[in-house]
Amino acid sequence: MKNRVLIGAVTLVSTVALGGCGYLSGSGGPGDRTVTIWLMKDSVSADFLDRFKKSYEEEHPSIHLEFKIQGWSGIGPKVSAALKGDDTPDVIEVGNTQVAQYAESGGLRNLTLESMRDLGSEEWLPGLADPGSIDGVQFGIPWYAANRVVIYNKDLFEQAGIKSPPKTRNEWIEDSRLLNRNGNQGMYLAGQNWYVLAGFIWDEGGELADDKGGDWEGALDTPAAIRGMDFYKEIQSFGDGPKNADEEHPPQTDVFANGDVAQIISVPGSAKLIEQKNPELKGKLGYFPIPGKTAKNPGSVFIGGSDLIVPEKADNGGAGLEVIKALAGATWQADLARTMSYVPNKASLAHAIEGQEGTAAMAEGARRGRATPNSPQWAAVEAENPIKPYMSAVLRGGDPLAEAKSASERITARLAGS
């Protein structure tokens, strides 16, 4: 399952495309052993890999690093085949929500000891660490994260007399109401932006699905989840977002670029697309974390990103793990965050992105980051995605409980493999 929250983020921040099936660098010699690492296209820039490769091979003269760049399309079957021993690499980058489905195969190395002893796993962002842990065993090492924030038009905020971004949900509602006048939209939010809904549900104490002793059940019909949908309906009402489409139909960045939208919810990198569409907005965009119920904490958000795994059948798995320790360690985490405008895997490393307003807002929100249900079958849920039509039905006036029950039943069926 692709980390959809990252599609815009990594595409916009990558300075060099790493296309093709492999990445070669002129630095470093052949080494005694070659460690093969699969990375996803556009996850990192070529200059970052050049720096890392040169530094690592200088410090480890017996190791030669070979990076092979993979595309998201069709990656699931390719990784599954590799875990069975078909051209197995030593390290694989996978989406944080993909770890469960790969762990189910039994082909991943247990990295629990190294996580605790060498990598300070107790400090990892939960939204990255939790999906990599299955039944208490850490299979995925968090590498980087990205999540949604509120992007706003500073001029429209000023015109509405709003001096600073809201810190609480109540303030956010009031500000959005003030902004939604004089021909402007206070908030452009498409009706099927279900990742945003997930955050509202989590803030209410609800879940998309519950693990009932290994049997997963859809949970959109709980009182907490329905309260989350109620809030979504309220904030969505302060604009003309379509009730029956997601944020890409039409692209919400294009709508925002018209200049009459005060806020959208997206990754910070979307600002580049907005400015490309309307250069007059350059320098007029601001960012703040999605507000929570109180000023103490921001709202919950879906956190996308990547983990690094080691196949059991890897020829140089031990050496691959040492490479992971470097990539996930403080030095290269800080470098990666600055280079790619990502959120580091630990909140304590957020200082690396000081001065980057959008990324700083993203890092603040990441403190309350969560991931989708940690079921190997969740990809099947997203393939059908009954959450989207549920949202549209409620926004169009359907009975929230009845629609939630129907959607929950479909989620339960998919999680059961039917």
Tab-separated table of C-alpha atoms in Angstrom, residues 3-404:
chain	number	residue	atom	x	y	z
A	3	ASN	CA	1.919	6.037	1.571
A	4	ARG	CA	-0.426	8.493	-0.090
A	5	VAL	CA	0.306	11.343	2.302
A	6	LEU	CA	3.865	11.327	1.020
A	7	ILE	CA	3.129	11.431	-2.694
A	8	GLY	CA	2.996	15.210	-2.776
A	9	ALA	CA	5.664	15.641	-0.144
A	10	VAL	CA	8.425	13.560	-1.677
A	11	THR	CA	7.709	14.636	-5.228
A	12	LEU	CA	7.984	18.284	-4.317
A	13	VAL	CA	11.029	18.148	-2.091
A	14	SER	CA	13.162	15.825	-4.216
A	15	THR	CA	15.667	17.854	-6.138
A	16	VAL	CA	16.824	15.013	-8.381
A	17	ALA	CA	14.798	12.101	-9.722
A	18	LEU	CA	16.424	8.766	-9.021
A	19	GLY	CA	14.754	6.937	-11.890
A	20	GLY	CA	15.811	3.576	-13.293
A	21	CYS	CA	16.443	0.315	-11.530
A	22	GLY	CA	19.682	1.236	-9.806
A	23	TYR	CA	21.704	4.080	-8.381
A	24	LEU	CA	25.468	4.152	-8.812
A	25	SER	CA	27.954	6.561	-7.332
A	26	GLY	CA	31.548	7.131	-8.285
A	27	SER	CA	32.623	7.307	-4.662
A	28	GLY	CA	34.012	4.347	-2.792
A	29	GLY	CA	35.729	1.173	-3.939
A	30	PRO	CA	34.307	-2.292	-4.461
A	31	GLY	CA	34.702	-3.325	-0.822
A	32	ASP	CA	34.814	-6.909	0.460
A	33	ARG	CA	31.040	-7.129	0.730
A	34	THR	CA	28.257	-5.448	-1.188
A	35	VAL	CA	25.197	-4.385	0.794
A	36	THR	CA	22.187	-4.020	-1.479
A	37	ILE	CA	19.531	-1.527	-0.423
A	38	TRP	CA	16.157	-1.034	-2.104
A	39	LEU	CA	14.860	2.522	-1.766
A	40	MET	CA	11.660	3.928	-3.187
A	41	LYS	CA	11.705	6.423	-6.048
A	42	ASP	CA	11.863	10.058	-4.877
A	43	SER	CA	12.254	9.145	-1.193
A	44	VAL	CA	15.634	10.863	-1.073
A	45	SER	CA	17.659	13.023	-3.405
A	46	ALA	CA	20.766	11.900	-5.255
A	47	ASP	CA	22.955	14.349	-3.363
A	48	PHE	CA	21.844	12.864	-0.022
A	49	LEU	CA	22.719	9.363	-1.218
A	50	ASP	CA	26.070	10.593	-2.537
A	51	ARG	CA	26.943	12.079	0.853
A	52	PHE	CA	25.792	9.045	2.796
A	53	LYS	CA	27.494	6.530	0.505
A	54	LYS	CA	30.804	8.366	0.522
A	55	SER	CA	30.801	8.825	4.288
A	56	TYR	CA	29.714	5.278	5.095
A	57	GLU	CA	32.195	3.605	2.769
A	58	GLU	CA	35.029	5.745	4.121
A	59	GLU	CA	34.146	4.659	7.663
A	60	HIS	CA	33.579	1.034	6.592
A	61	PRO	CA	36.199	0.300	3.883
A	62	SER	CA	35.164	-3.352	3.635
A	63	ILE	CA	31.602	-2.407	2.614
A	64	HIS	CA	30.300	-1.299	-0.774
A	65	LEU	CA	26.785	0.139	-0.847
A	66	GLU	CA	24.539	-0.510	-3.824
A	67	PHE	CA	21.262	1.397	-3.903
A	68	LYS	CA	18.536	0.095	-6.187
A	69	ILE	CA	15.622	2.450	-6.715
A	70	GLN	CA	12.149	0.943	-6.890
A	71	GLY	CA	8.831	2.322	-8.115
A	72	TRP	CA	5.705	2.209	-5.940
A	73	SER	CA	3.649	0.562	-8.660
A	74	GLY	CA	3.758	-3.206	-8.203
A	75	ILE	CA	6.183	-3.038	-5.292
A	76	GLY	CA	4.106	-5.307	-3.024
A	77	PRO	CA	4.518	-8.525	-5.052
A	78	LYS	CA	8.159	-7.679	-5.722
A	79	VAL	CA	8.958	-7.328	-2.014
A	80	SER	CA	6.983	-10.474	-1.191
A	81	ALA	CA	8.995	-12.409	-3.782
A	82	ALA	CA	12.254	-11.015	-2.394
A	83	LEU	CA	11.334	-12.124	1.123
A	84	LYS	CA	10.924	-15.667	-0.201
A	85	GLY	CA	14.476	-15.617	-1.537
A	86	ASP	CA	14.071	-14.292	-5.065
A	87	ASP	CA	16.943	-11.809	-5.569
A	88	THR	CA	16.777	-10.769	-1.931
A	89	PRO	CA	18.327	-7.398	-1.004
A	90	ASP	CA	19.847	-6.748	2.404
A	91	VAL	CA	17.670	-3.730	3.292
A	92	ILE	CA	14.275	-2.662	1.945
A	93	GLU	CA	12.461	0.622	2.404
A	94	VAL	CA	8.731	0.013	2.878
A	95	GLY	CA	5.784	2.224	3.751
A	96	ASN	CA	5.177	2.367	7.492
A	97	THR	CA	1.712	0.862	6.999
A	98	GLN	CA	3.075	-1.985	4.867
A	99	VAL	CA	5.163	-3.684	7.548
A	100	ALA	CA	2.294	-5.813	8.880
A	101	GLN	CA	1.565	-7.454	5.540
A	102	TYR	CA	5.239	-8.309	5.006
A	103	ALA	CA	5.693	-9.537	8.576
A	104	GLU	CA	2.793	-11.938	8.054
A	105	SER	CA	4.970	-13.833	5.571
A	106	GLY	CA	7.484	-14.671	8.290
A	107	GLY	CA	10.328	-13.394	6.130
A	108	LEU	CA	11.470	-10.422	8.221
A	109	ARG	CA	14.324	-10.269	10.677
A	110	ASN	CA	13.463	-9.505	14.305
A	111	LEU	CA	15.071	-6.138	15.088
A	112	THR	CA	13.685	-5.649	18.599
A	113	LEU	CA	17.001	-5.929	20.462
A	114	GLU	CA	18.840	-3.523	18.164
A	115	SER	CA	15.918	-1.088	18.309
A	116	MET	CA	16.097	-0.871	22.082
A	117	ARG	CA	19.852	-1.213	22.561
A	118	ASP	CA	21.227	0.882	19.707
A	119	LEU	CA	18.514	3.103	18.290
A	120	GLY	CA	16.590	4.495	21.263
A	121	SER	CA	13.244	3.089	20.170
A	122	GLU	CA	11.517	4.539	23.231
A	123	GLU	CA	11.852	7.992	21.616
A	124	TRP	CA	10.482	7.105	18.178
A	125	LEU	CA	7.367	8.804	16.874
A	126	PRO	CA	4.518	6.392	17.640
A	127	GLY	CA	2.996	6.854	14.188
A	128	LEU	CA	6.156	5.401	12.653
A	129	ALA	CA	7.209	2.960	15.365
A	130	ASP	CA	3.866	1.307	16.092
A	131	PRO	CA	3.174	0.027	12.555
A	132	GLY	CA	6.646	-1.532	12.509
A	133	SER	CA	5.906	-3.530	15.655
A	134	ILE	CA	3.810	-6.685	15.350
A	135	ASP	CA	2.770	-8.445	18.579
A	136	GLY	CA	5.613	-6.725	20.425
A	137	VAL	CA	8.271	-7.607	17.852
A	138	GLN	CA	9.946	-4.715	16.017
A	139	PHE	CA	10.373	-5.570	12.346
A	140	GLY	CA	10.490	-2.052	10.880
A	141	ILE	CA	12.936	0.708	11.833
A	142	PRO	CA	11.357	4.187	11.409
A	143	TRP	CA	13.203	6.270	8.826
A	144	TYR	CA	11.216	9.437	8.100
A	145	ALA	CA	7.726	10.860	8.362
A	146	ALA	CA	5.355	13.385	6.832
A	147	ASN	CA	1.850	14.458	7.757
A	148	ARG	CA	-0.778	17.048	6.965
A	149	VAL	CA	-0.956	20.576	8.325
A	150	VAL	CA	-3.201	23.553	7.641
A	151	ILE	CA	-1.883	25.796	4.850
A	152	TYR	CA	-3.420	29.257	5.043
A	153	ASN	CA	-3.560	32.524	3.112
A	154	LYS	CA	-2.010	35.185	5.358
A	155	ASP	CA	-3.703	38.049	3.507
A	156	LEU	CA	-7.172	36.587	4.049
A	157	PHE	CA	-6.424	35.979	7.735
A	158	GLU	CA	-5.324	39.596	8.099
A	159	GLN	CA	-8.417	40.880	6.302
A	160	ALA	CA	-10.592	38.880	8.694
A	161	GLY	CA	-8.781	40.399	11.700
A	162	ILE	CA	-7.174	37.116	12.735
A	163	LYS	CA	-3.792	37.938	14.232
A	164	SER	CA	-2.495	34.418	14.902
A	165	PRO	CA	-3.376	30.858	13.872
A	166	PRO	CA	-5.903	28.981	16.033
A	167	LYS	CA	-4.651	26.681	18.766
A	168	THR	CA	-7.874	24.832	19.576
A	169	ARG	CA	-10.757	23.329	17.651
A	170	ASN	CA	-13.145	25.974	18.962
A	171	GLU	CA	-10.858	28.771	17.818
A	172	TRP	CA	-10.466	27.030	14.454
A	173	ILE	CA	-14.228	26.861	13.960
A	174	GLU	CA	-14.679	30.528	14.865
A	175	ASP	CA	-11.821	31.650	12.613
A	176	SER	CA	-13.141	29.561	9.729
A	177	ARG	CA	-16.550	31.166	10.172
A	178	LEU	CA	-15.002	34.642	10.027
A	179	LEU	CA	-13.020	33.733	6.940
A	180	ASN	CA	-16.016	32.263	5.122
A	181	ARG	CA	-17.491	35.538	3.856
A	182	ASN	CA	-17.070	38.294	1.284
A	183	GLY	CA	-16.796	35.765	-1.524
A	184	ASN	CA	-14.023	33.787	0.197
A	185	GLN	CA	-14.060	30.186	1.374
A	186	GLY	CA	-13.039	29.776	4.986
A	187	MET	CA	-11.937	26.178	4.480
A	188	TYR	CA	-11.741	24.154	1.294
A	189	LEU	CA	-12.104	20.521	2.347
A	190	ALA	CA	-13.218	17.828	-0.074
A	191	GLY	CA	-15.882	15.478	1.217
A	192	GLN	CA	-13.803	12.306	0.959
A	193	ASN	CA	-10.503	13.330	2.558
A	194	TRP	CA	-10.615	10.302	4.836
A	195	TYR	CA	-7.122	10.672	6.272
A	196	VAL	CA	-8.236	13.995	7.759
A	197	LEU	CA	-11.364	12.316	9.125
A	198	ALA	CA	-9.184	9.657	10.765
A	199	GLY	CA	-7.440	12.344	12.825
A	200	PHE	CA	-10.752	13.780	14.011
A	201	ILE	CA	-11.948	10.288	14.970
A	202	TRP	CA	-8.761	9.602	16.926
A	203	ASP	CA	-9.124	12.920	18.756
A	204	GLU	CA	-12.533	11.767	19.957
A	205	GLY	CA	-11.096	8.487	21.217
A	206	GLY	CA	-12.411	6.436	18.305
A	207	GLU	CA	-10.813	4.106	15.769
A	208	LEU	CA	-11.271	3.166	12.125
A	209	ALA	CA	-11.205	-0.495	13.179
A	210	ASP	CA	-10.687	-2.388	16.437
A	211	ASP	CA	-8.592	-5.489	17.062
A	212	LYS	CA	-10.806	-7.970	18.898
A	213	GLY	CA	-8.198	-10.533	19.885
A	214	GLY	CA	-6.893	-10.942	16.366
A	215	ASP	CA	-10.249	-10.457	14.663
A	216	TRP	CA	-10.562	-6.964	13.284
A	217	GLU	CA	-13.888	-5.113	13.145
A	218	GLY	CA	-14.840	-1.804	11.548
A	219	ALA	CA	-15.496	0.874	14.168
A	220	LEU	CA	-16.959	3.857	12.337
A	221	ASP	CA	-20.292	3.330	14.098
A	222	THR	CA	-19.002	3.943	17.622
A	223	PRO	CA	-20.135	7.161	19.349
A	224	ALA	CA	-16.565	8.503	19.314
A	225	ALA	CA	-16.109	7.886	15.583
A	226	ILE	CA	-19.456	9.508	14.805
A	227	ARG	CA	-18.410	12.569	16.809
A	228	GLY	CA	-15.306	12.738	14.623
A	229	MET	CA	-17.494	12.702	11.509
A	230	ASP	CA	-19.709	15.404	13.038
A	231	PHE	CA	-16.681	17.663	13.416
A	232	TYR	CA	-15.575	16.924	9.865
A	233	LYS	CA	-19.010	17.957	8.616
A	234	GLU	CA	-18.839	21.202	10.571
A	235	ILE	CA	-15.392	22.300	9.376
A	236	GLN	CA	-16.175	21.173	5.815
A	237	SER	CA	-19.233	23.428	5.761
A	238	PHE	CA	-17.068	26.582	5.680
A	239	GLY	CA	-16.309	26.181	1.992
A	240	ASP	CA	-17.420	24.692	-1.291
A	241	GLY	CA	-15.448	21.453	-1.254
A	242	PRO	CA	-17.261	18.726	-3.238
A	243	LYS	CA	-19.124	16.257	-1.041
A	244	ASN	CA	-18.636	13.325	-3.401
A	245	ALA	CA	-14.928	13.603	-4.292
A	246	ASP	CA	-11.511	13.546	-2.665
A	247	GLU	CA	-8.813	16.227	-2.489
A	248	GLU	CA	-7.447	15.398	-5.941
A	249	HIS	CA	-10.727	15.877	-7.832
A	250	PRO	CA	-10.193	18.702	-8.480
A	251	PRO	CA	-6.685	19.170	-7.030
A	252	GLN	CA	-7.178	21.266	-3.923
A	253	THR	CA	-3.931	23.105	-4.598
A	254	ASP	CA	-5.407	24.449	-7.843
A	255	VAL	CA	-8.509	25.646	-6.001
A	256	PHE	CA	-6.414	27.331	-3.315
A	257	ALA	CA	-4.296	29.024	-5.970
A	258	ASN	CA	-7.325	31.042	-7.112
A	259	GLY	CA	-6.702	33.267	-4.095
A	260	ASP	CA	-10.163	33.122	-2.508
A	261	VAL	CA	-9.582	30.114	-0.247
A	262	ALA	CA	-8.320	30.786	3.272
A	263	GLN	CA	-7.283	27.253	4.302
A	264	ILE	CA	-6.646	23.748	3.053
A	265	ILE	CA	-5.331	20.661	4.845
A	266	SER	CA	-2.331	19.153	3.084
A	267	VAL	CA	1.376	18.385	3.366
A	268	PRO	CA	3.559	21.535	3.456
A	269	GLY	CA	5.101	20.703	0.101
A	270	SER	CA	1.761	21.513	-1.535
A	271	ALA	CA	2.653	25.185	-1.130
A	272	LYS	CA	5.109	24.813	-4.016
A	273	LEU	CA	2.330	23.663	-6.320
A	274	ILE	CA	0.160	26.565	-5.211
A	275	GLU	CA	2.913	29.091	-5.869
A	276	GLN	CA	3.655	27.577	-9.257
A	277	LYS	CA	-0.007	27.943	-10.186
A	278	ASN	CA	-0.237	31.484	-8.794
A	279	PRO	CA	3.153	33.200	-8.251
A	280	GLU	CA	1.381	36.156	-6.623
A	281	LEU	CA	0.824	33.989	-3.544
A	282	LYS	CA	4.542	33.440	-2.995
A	283	GLY	CA	5.432	34.592	0.515
A	284	LYS	CA	1.771	34.830	1.516
A	285	LEU	CA	1.281	31.267	2.716
A	286	GLY	CA	1.494	30.162	6.325
A	287	TYR	CA	1.260	26.846	8.139
A	288	PHE	CA	-0.045	25.588	11.456
A	289	PRO	CA	-0.686	22.126	12.951
A	290	ILE	CA	-4.258	20.866	12.796
A	291	PRO	CA	-5.669	22.158	16.096
A	292	GLY	CA	-6.650	19.820	18.903
A	293	LYS	CA	-9.350	20.062	21.503
A	294	THR	CA	-7.100	22.053	23.822
A	295	ALA	CA	-4.088	24.287	23.270
A	296	LYS	CA	-1.887	21.761	25.074
A	297	ASN	CA	-1.642	19.409	22.109
A	298	PRO	CA	-2.280	19.622	18.364
A	299	GLY	CA	-4.879	17.420	16.753
A	300	SER	CA	-4.197	13.826	15.831
A	301	VAL	CA	-3.005	13.221	12.279
A	302	PHE	CA	-2.335	10.298	10.007
A	303	ILE	CA	1.423	10.015	9.714
A	304	GLY	CA	2.868	8.522	6.569
A	305	GLY	CA	6.463	7.627	6.037
A	306	SER	CA	8.895	4.793	5.590
A	307	ASP	CA	10.426	2.051	7.687
A	308	LEU	CA	13.530	0.021	6.880
A	309	ILE	CA	13.359	-3.777	7.090
A	310	VAL	CA	15.878	-6.624	6.817
A	311	PRO	CA	14.813	-9.834	5.056
A	312	GLU	CA	15.634	-13.067	6.893
A	313	LYS	CA	17.101	-14.483	3.663
A	314	ALA	CA	19.434	-11.532	3.039
A	315	ASP	CA	23.013	-12.655	2.389
A	316	ASN	CA	24.427	-9.632	4.234
A	317	GLY	CA	21.590	-8.906	6.646
A	318	GLY	CA	23.921	-8.147	9.541
A	319	ALA	CA	25.842	-5.598	7.488
A	320	GLY	CA	22.531	-4.237	6.220
A	321	LEU	CA	21.385	-3.685	9.782
A	322	GLU	CA	24.495	-1.606	10.445
A	323	VAL	CA	23.570	0.585	7.462
A	324	ILE	CA	20.080	0.999	8.928
A	325	LYS	CA	21.567	2.062	12.260
A	326	ALA	CA	23.412	4.844	10.454
A	327	LEU	CA	20.419	5.975	8.388
A	328	ALA	CA	18.138	5.953	11.434
A	329	GLY	CA	20.709	7.523	13.765
A	330	ALA	CA	20.841	11.154	14.853
A	331	THR	CA	23.469	12.417	12.375
A	332	TRP	CA	21.830	11.204	9.197
A	333	GLN	CA	18.317	11.764	10.491
A	334	ALA	CA	19.151	15.444	10.912
A	335	ASP	CA	20.734	15.584	7.454
A	336	LEU	CA	17.730	13.847	5.873
A	337	ALA	CA	15.253	16.157	7.597
A	338	ARG	CA	17.064	19.281	6.404
A	339	THR	CA	17.613	17.970	2.887
A	340	MET	CA	14.147	16.587	2.239
A	341	SER	CA	11.977	18.658	4.630
A	342	TYR	CA	10.907	15.469	6.388
A	343	VAL	CA	10.041	14.911	10.021
A	344	PRO	CA	12.834	12.955	11.789
A	345	ASN	CA	11.969	9.698	13.520
A	346	LYS	CA	12.348	11.265	16.992
A	347	ALA	CA	10.743	14.436	18.351
A	348	SER	CA	14.076	15.281	20.007
A	349	LEU	CA	15.603	15.760	16.540
A	350	ALA	CA	13.050	18.364	15.448
A	351	HIS	CA	15.671	21.101	15.988
A	352	ALA	CA	17.175	20.018	12.663
A	353	ILE	CA	14.322	21.713	10.798
A	354	GLU	CA	14.237	24.994	12.706
A	355	GLY	CA	13.549	27.860	10.335
A	356	GLN	CA	11.459	25.732	7.966
A	357	GLU	CA	7.966	26.959	8.857
A	358	GLY	CA	5.993	24.275	7.054
A	359	THR	CA	8.169	21.394	8.213
A	360	ALA	CA	8.187	22.715	11.778
A	361	ALA	CA	4.372	22.749	11.789
A	362	MET	CA	4.438	19.220	10.411
A	363	ALA	CA	6.837	18.080	13.137
A	364	GLU	CA	4.626	19.610	15.820
A	365	GLY	CA	1.623	17.724	14.469
A	366	ALA	CA	3.634	14.511	14.206
A	367	ARG	CA	3.741	14.353	17.996
A	368	ARG	CA	0.114	13.186	17.755
A	369	GLY	CA	0.698	11.076	14.664
A	370	ARG	CA	-1.080	7.770	14.177
A	371	ALA	CA	-1.181	5.123	11.483
A	372	THR	CA	-3.992	3.104	9.974
A	373	PRO	CA	-5.051	-0.161	11.705
A	374	ASN	CA	-2.106	-2.523	11.942
A	375	SER	CA	-3.799	-5.382	10.113
A	376	PRO	CA	-2.162	-7.234	7.198
A	377	GLN	CA	-5.519	-6.867	5.397
A	378	TRP	CA	-5.818	-3.083	5.688
A	379	ALA	CA	-4.608	-2.667	2.111
A	380	ALA	CA	-7.749	-4.524	1.005
A	381	VAL	CA	-9.853	-1.990	2.890
A	382	GLU	CA	-8.179	0.901	1.127
A	383	ALA	CA	-8.529	-0.831	-2.244
A	384	GLU	CA	-12.327	-0.670	-1.902
A	385	ASN	CA	-12.368	2.170	0.643
A	386	PRO	CA	-15.907	2.183	2.040
A	387	ILE	CA	-14.952	5.186	4.168
A	388	LYS	CA	-15.228	7.563	1.211
A	389	PRO	CA	-18.850	6.858	0.229
A	390	TYR	CA	-19.768	6.842	3.923
A	391	MET	CA	-18.446	10.377	4.276
A	392	SER	CA	-20.279	11.570	1.171
A	393	ALA	CA	-23.538	10.023	2.352
A	394	VAL	CA	-23.352	11.792	5.728
A	395	LEU	CA	-22.387	15.134	4.178
A	396	ARG	CA	-25.402	14.841	1.881
A	397	GLY	CA	-27.743	14.418	4.834
A	398	GLY	CA	-27.757	10.642	5.350
A	399	ASP	CA	-28.275	9.159	8.797
A	400	PRO	CA	-24.798	9.095	10.395
A	401	LEU	CA	-25.330	5.932	12.450
A	402	ALA	CA	-26.927	3.909	9.666
A	403	GLU	CA	-24.266	4.935	7.142
A	404	ALA	CA	-21.478	4.247	9.667
